Coordinates of C-alpha atoms and ligand atoms in Angstrom, one line a residue:
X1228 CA 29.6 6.2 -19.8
X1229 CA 26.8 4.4 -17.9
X1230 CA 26.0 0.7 -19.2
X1231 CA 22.9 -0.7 -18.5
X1232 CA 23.1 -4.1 -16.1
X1233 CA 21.0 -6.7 -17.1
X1234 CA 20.8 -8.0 -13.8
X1235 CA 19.4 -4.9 -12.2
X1236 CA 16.7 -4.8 -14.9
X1237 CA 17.8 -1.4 -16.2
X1238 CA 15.8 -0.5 -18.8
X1239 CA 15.9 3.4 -18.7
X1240 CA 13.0 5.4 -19.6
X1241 CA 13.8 8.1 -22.0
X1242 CA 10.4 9.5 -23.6
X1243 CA 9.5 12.6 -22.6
X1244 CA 5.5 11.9 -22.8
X1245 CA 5.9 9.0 -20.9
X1246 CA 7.4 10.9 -18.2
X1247 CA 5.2 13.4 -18.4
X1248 CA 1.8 10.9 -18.2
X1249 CA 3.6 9.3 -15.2
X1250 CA 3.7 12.9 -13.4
X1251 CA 0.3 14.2 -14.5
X1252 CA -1.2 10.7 -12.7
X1253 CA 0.7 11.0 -9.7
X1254 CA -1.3 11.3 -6.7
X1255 CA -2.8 14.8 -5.4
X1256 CA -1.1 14.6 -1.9
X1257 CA 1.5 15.9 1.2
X1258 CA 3.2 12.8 0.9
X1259 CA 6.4 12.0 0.2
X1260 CA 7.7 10.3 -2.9
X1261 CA 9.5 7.0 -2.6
X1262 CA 11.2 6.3 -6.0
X1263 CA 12.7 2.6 -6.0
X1264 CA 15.3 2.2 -8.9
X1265 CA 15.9 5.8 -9.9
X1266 CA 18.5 4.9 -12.6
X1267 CA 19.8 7.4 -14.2
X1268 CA 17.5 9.9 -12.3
X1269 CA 15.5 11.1 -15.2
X1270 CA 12.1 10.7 -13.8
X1271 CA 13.3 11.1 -10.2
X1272 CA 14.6 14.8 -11.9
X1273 CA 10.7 15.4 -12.8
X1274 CA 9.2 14.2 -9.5
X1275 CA 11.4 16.5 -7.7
X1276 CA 10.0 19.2 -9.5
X1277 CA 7.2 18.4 -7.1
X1278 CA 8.1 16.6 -4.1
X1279 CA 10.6 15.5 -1.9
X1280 CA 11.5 12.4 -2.5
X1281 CA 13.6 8.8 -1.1
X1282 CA 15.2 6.8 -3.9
X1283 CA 16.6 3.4 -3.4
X1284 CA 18.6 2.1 -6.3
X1285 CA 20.7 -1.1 -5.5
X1286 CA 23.3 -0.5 -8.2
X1287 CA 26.8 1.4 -6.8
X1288 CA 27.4 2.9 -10.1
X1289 CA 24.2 4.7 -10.5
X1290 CA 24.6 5.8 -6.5
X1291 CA 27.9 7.4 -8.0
X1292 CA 25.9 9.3 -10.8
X1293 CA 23.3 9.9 -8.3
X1294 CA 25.3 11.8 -5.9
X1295 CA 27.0 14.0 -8.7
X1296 CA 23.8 14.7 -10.6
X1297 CA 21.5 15.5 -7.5
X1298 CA 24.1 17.0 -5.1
X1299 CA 22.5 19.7 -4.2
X1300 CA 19.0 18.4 -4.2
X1301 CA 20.9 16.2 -1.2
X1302 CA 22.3 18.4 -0.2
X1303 CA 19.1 20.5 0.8
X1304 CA 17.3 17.4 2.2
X1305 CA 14.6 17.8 -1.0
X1306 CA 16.7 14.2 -2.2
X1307 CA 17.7 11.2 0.0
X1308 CA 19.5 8.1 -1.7
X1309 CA 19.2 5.3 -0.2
X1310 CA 22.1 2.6 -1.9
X1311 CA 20.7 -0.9 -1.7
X1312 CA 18.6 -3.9 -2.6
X1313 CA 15.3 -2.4 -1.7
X1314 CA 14.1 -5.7 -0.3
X1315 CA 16.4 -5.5 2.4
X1316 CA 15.1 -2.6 3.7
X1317 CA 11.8 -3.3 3.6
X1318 CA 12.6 -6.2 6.4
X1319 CA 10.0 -5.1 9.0
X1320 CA 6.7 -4.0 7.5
X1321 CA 7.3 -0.3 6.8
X1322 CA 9.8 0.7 4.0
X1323 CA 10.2 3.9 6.1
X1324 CA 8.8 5.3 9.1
X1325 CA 6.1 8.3 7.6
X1326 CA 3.4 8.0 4.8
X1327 CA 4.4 7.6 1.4
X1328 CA 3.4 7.5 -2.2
X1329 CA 5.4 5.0 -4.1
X1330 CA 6.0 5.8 -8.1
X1331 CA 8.6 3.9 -9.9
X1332 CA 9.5 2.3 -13.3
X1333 CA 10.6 -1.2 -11.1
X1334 CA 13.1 -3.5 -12.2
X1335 CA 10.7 -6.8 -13.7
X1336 CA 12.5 -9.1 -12.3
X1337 CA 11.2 -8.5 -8.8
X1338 CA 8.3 -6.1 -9.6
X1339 CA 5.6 -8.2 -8.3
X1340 CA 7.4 -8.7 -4.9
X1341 CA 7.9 -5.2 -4.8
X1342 CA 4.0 -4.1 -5.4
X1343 CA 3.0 -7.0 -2.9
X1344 CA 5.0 -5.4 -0.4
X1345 CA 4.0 -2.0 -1.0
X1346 CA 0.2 -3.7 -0.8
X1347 CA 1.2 -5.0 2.8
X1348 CA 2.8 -1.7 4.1
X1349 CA 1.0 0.5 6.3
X1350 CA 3.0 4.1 5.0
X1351 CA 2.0 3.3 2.1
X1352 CA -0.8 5.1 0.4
X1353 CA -0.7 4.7 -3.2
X1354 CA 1.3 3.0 -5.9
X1355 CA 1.9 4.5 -9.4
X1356 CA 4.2 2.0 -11.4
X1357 CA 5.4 0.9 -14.6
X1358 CA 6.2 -2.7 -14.7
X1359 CA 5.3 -5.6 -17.6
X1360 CA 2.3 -5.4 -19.2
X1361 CA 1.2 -8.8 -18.5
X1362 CA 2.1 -8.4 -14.7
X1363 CA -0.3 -5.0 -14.8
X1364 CA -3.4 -6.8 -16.1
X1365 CA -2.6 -9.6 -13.6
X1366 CA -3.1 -7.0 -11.0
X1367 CA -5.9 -5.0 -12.6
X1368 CA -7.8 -7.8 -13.9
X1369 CA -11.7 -8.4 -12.9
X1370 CA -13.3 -11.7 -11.5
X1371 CA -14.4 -13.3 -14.9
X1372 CA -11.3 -12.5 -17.0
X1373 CA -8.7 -14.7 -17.4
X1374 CA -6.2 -13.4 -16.3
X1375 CA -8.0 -12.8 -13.0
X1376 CA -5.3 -14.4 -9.9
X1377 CA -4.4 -14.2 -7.1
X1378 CA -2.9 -10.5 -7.4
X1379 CA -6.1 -9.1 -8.7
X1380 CA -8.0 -10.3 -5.7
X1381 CA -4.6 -8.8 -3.3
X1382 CA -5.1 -5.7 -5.2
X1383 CA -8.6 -4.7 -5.1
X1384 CA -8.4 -6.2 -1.4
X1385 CA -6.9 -3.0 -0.1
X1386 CA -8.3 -0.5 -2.5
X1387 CA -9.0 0.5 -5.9
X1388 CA -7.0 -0.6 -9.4
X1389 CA -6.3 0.5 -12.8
X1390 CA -4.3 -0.1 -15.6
X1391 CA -3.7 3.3 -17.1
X1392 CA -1.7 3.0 -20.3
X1393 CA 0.3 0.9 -22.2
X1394 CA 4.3 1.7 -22.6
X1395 CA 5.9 0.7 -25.8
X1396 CA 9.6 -0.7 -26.0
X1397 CA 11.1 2.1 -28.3
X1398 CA 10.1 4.7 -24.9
X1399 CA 12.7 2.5 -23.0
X1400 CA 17.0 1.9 -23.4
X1401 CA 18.1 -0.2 -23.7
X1402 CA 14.4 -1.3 -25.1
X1403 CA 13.1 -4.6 -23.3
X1404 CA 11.2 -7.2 -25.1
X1405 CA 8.0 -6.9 -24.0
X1406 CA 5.3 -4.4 -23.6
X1407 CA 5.1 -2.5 -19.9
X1408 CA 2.1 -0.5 -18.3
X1409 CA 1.2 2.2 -15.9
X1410 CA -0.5 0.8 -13.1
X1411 CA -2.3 3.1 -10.4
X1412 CA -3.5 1.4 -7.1
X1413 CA -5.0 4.0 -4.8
X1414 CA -4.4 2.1 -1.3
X1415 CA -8.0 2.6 1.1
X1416 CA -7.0 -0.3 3.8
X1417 CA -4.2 -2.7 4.1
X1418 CA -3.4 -6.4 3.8
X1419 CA -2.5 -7.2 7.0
X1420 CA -3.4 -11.2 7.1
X1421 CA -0.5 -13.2 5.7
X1422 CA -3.3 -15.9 6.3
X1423 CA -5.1 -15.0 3.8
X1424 CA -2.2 -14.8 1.1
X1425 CA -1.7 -18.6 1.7
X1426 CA -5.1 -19.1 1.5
X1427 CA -5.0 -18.0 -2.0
X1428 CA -1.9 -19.9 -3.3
X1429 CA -4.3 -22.9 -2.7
X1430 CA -6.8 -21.2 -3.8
X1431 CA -5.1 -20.5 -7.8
X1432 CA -3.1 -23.5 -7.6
X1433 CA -4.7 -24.5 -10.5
X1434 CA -5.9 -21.5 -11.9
X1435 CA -8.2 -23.8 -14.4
X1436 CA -9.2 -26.5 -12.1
X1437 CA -12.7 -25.8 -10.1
X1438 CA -12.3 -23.6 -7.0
X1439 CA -13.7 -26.3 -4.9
X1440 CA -11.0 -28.9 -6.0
X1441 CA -7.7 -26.6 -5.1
X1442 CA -9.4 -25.7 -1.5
X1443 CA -10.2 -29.4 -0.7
X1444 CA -6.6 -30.5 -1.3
X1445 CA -5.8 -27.8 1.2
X1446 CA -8.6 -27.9 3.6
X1447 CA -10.8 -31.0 3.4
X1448 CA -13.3 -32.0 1.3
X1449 CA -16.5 -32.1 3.4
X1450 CA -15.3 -28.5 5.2
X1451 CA -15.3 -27.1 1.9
X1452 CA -18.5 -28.4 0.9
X1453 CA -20.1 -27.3 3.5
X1454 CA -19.0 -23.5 3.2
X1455 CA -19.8 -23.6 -0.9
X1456 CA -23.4 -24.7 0.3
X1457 CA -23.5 -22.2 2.9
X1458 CA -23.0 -19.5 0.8
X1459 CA -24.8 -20.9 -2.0
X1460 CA -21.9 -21.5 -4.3
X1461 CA -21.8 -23.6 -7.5
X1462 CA -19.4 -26.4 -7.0
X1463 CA -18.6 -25.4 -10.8
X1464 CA -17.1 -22.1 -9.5
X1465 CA -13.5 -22.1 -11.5
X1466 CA -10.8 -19.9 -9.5
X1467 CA -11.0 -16.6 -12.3
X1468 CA -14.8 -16.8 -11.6
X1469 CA -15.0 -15.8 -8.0
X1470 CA -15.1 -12.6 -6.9
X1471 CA -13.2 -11.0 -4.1
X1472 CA -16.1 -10.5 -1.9
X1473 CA -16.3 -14.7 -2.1
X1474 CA -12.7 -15.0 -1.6
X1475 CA -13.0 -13.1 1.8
X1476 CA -16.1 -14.8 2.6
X1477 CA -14.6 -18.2 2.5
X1478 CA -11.7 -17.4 4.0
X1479 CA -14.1 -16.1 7.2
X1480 CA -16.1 -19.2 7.1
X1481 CA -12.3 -21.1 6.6
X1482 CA -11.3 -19.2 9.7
X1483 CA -14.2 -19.8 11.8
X1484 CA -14.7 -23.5 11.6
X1485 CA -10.7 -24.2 12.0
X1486 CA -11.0 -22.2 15.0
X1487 CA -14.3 -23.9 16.3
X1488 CA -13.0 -27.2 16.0
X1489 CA -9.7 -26.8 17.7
X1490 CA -12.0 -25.5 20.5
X1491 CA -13.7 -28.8 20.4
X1492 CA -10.9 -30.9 20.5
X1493 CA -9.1 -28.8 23.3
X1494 CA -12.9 -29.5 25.5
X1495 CA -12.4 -33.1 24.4
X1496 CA -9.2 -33.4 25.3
X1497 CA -8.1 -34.7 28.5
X1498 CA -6.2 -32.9 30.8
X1499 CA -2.9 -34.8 31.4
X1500 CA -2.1 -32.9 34.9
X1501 CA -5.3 -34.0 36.1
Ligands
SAM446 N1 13.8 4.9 -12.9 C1 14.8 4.7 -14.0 C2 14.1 5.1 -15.3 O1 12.8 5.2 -15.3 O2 14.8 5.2 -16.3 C3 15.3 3.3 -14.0 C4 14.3 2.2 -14.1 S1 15.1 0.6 -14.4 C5 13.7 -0.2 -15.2 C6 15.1 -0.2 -12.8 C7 16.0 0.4 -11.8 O3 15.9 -0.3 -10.6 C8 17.5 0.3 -12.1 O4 18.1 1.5 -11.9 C9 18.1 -0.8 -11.2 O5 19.4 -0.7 -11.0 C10 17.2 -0.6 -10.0 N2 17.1 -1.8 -9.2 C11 17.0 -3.1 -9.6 N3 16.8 -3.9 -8.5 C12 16.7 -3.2 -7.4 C13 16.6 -3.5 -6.0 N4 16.4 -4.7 -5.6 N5 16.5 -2.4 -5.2 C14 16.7 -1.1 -5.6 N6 16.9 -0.8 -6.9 C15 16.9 -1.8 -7.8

């Protein structure tokens, strides 16, 4: 008998509407299926049904079950298991090397760090996953709403977001403690500035300071007066309130006079050869 590891966030989903919501919102493409953390295989057994997919589960013991339960699905090619922290693999910037559609129930404890990833990876097109509640309306949330971070401006970034239902506890076993979600993100462009991620831990580094406080500390006071009045920004602006267009837009302006300056001080500069 299978135990569920703590550690490996196994929390196996065993409704059968569940499973079929996640299949009926899974994206109308060619792509293949990645599946990270197929457990037990139950929902990799339903996406099979329509695609081929690659499943990366990091626990040996499930591998084992894996192997025995889809052995001829691997058999065939229609299955590939890949046995492993799914981190690891993901060292350069593609998972794998062709387009993909990601849909999982993640592990929580790295679920963020995995959709982040998937956000940054060019093979990947859309992302259909289950993770905490709270961490879904983190990355579905709108400028305005509280709950509006850092994640919600990543998200809608590089395409567009939805939250599309709520997962109760009893669905899952062993059953977690919180609530989770079904989160959708249908992937139009990529984030390809690591830049601009940094740029927006100092942006939210006090989510309920003013906007114009947190960017100072990291980027000077009079620079960042000056952008706010150049694009006619209240110096009221609180980090929830801006929208994603304004995050861009400052980071451009950011970007530009960083860039003008070290020009100016490379002209000023001396030339010690010389
Ligand atoms: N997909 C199954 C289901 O819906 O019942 C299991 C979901 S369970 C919430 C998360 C799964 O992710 C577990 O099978 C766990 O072992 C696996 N896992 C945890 N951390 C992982 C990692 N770093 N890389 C790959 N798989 C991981």
């Amino acid at each position: 008998m299978i135990v569920a590891k703590k550690r490996f966030g196994q929390n196996f989903l065993k409704d059968r509407a569940v499973l079929d919501r996640i299949i009926q919102s899974m994206p109308k493409s060619d792509r293949k299926i990645v599946e990270i953390g197929p457990g037990l295989g139950d929902l990799t057994q339903r996406l099979l049904e329509h695609k081929d997919v690659i499943a990366f589960e990091i626990d040996r013991d499930l591998c084992a079950h894996l192997r025995r339960r889809f052995a001829q699905e691997i058999e065939s090619g229609r299955l590939e298991l890949v046995c492993g922290d799914v981190l690891e693999q993901w060292h350069s910037g593609s998972l794998i090397d062709e387009p993909y559609d990601l849909v999982a129930n993640l592990p929580y404890y790295v679920a963020t760090n995995i959709v982040l990833k998937a956000l940054g990876d060019p093979n990947c097109h859309n992302i259909l996953v289950m993770l905490q509640k709270e961490v879904a309306q983190k990355f579905a949330a709108h400028p305005g709403e509280r709950e509006f971070s850092s994640l919600g401006v990543l998200a809608q970034s590089v395409g567009k977001v939805a939250k599309l239902f709520i997962v109760k506890p009893t669905s899952f076993h062993p059953a977690p403690k919180v609530d989770s979600a079904v989160l959708l993100i249908a992937k139009e462009r990529n984030l390809d500035d690591p830049a601009f991620m940094d740029f927006l831990k100092v942006a939210f580094a006090q989510p309920r300071k003013r906007l114009m406080k947190n960017l100072a500390v990291g980027y000077g006071k009079e620079r960042i007066q000056s952008i706010f009045a150049d694009l006619g920004l209240q110096e009221t602006l609180r980090p929830h309130e801006a929208t994603t267009s304004i995050y861009h837009q400052i980071h451009a302006r950011l970007k530009e006079t960083i860039d003008g300056d070290q020009r100016e001080q490379e002209h000023s500069d001396p030339d010690p050869k010389s």
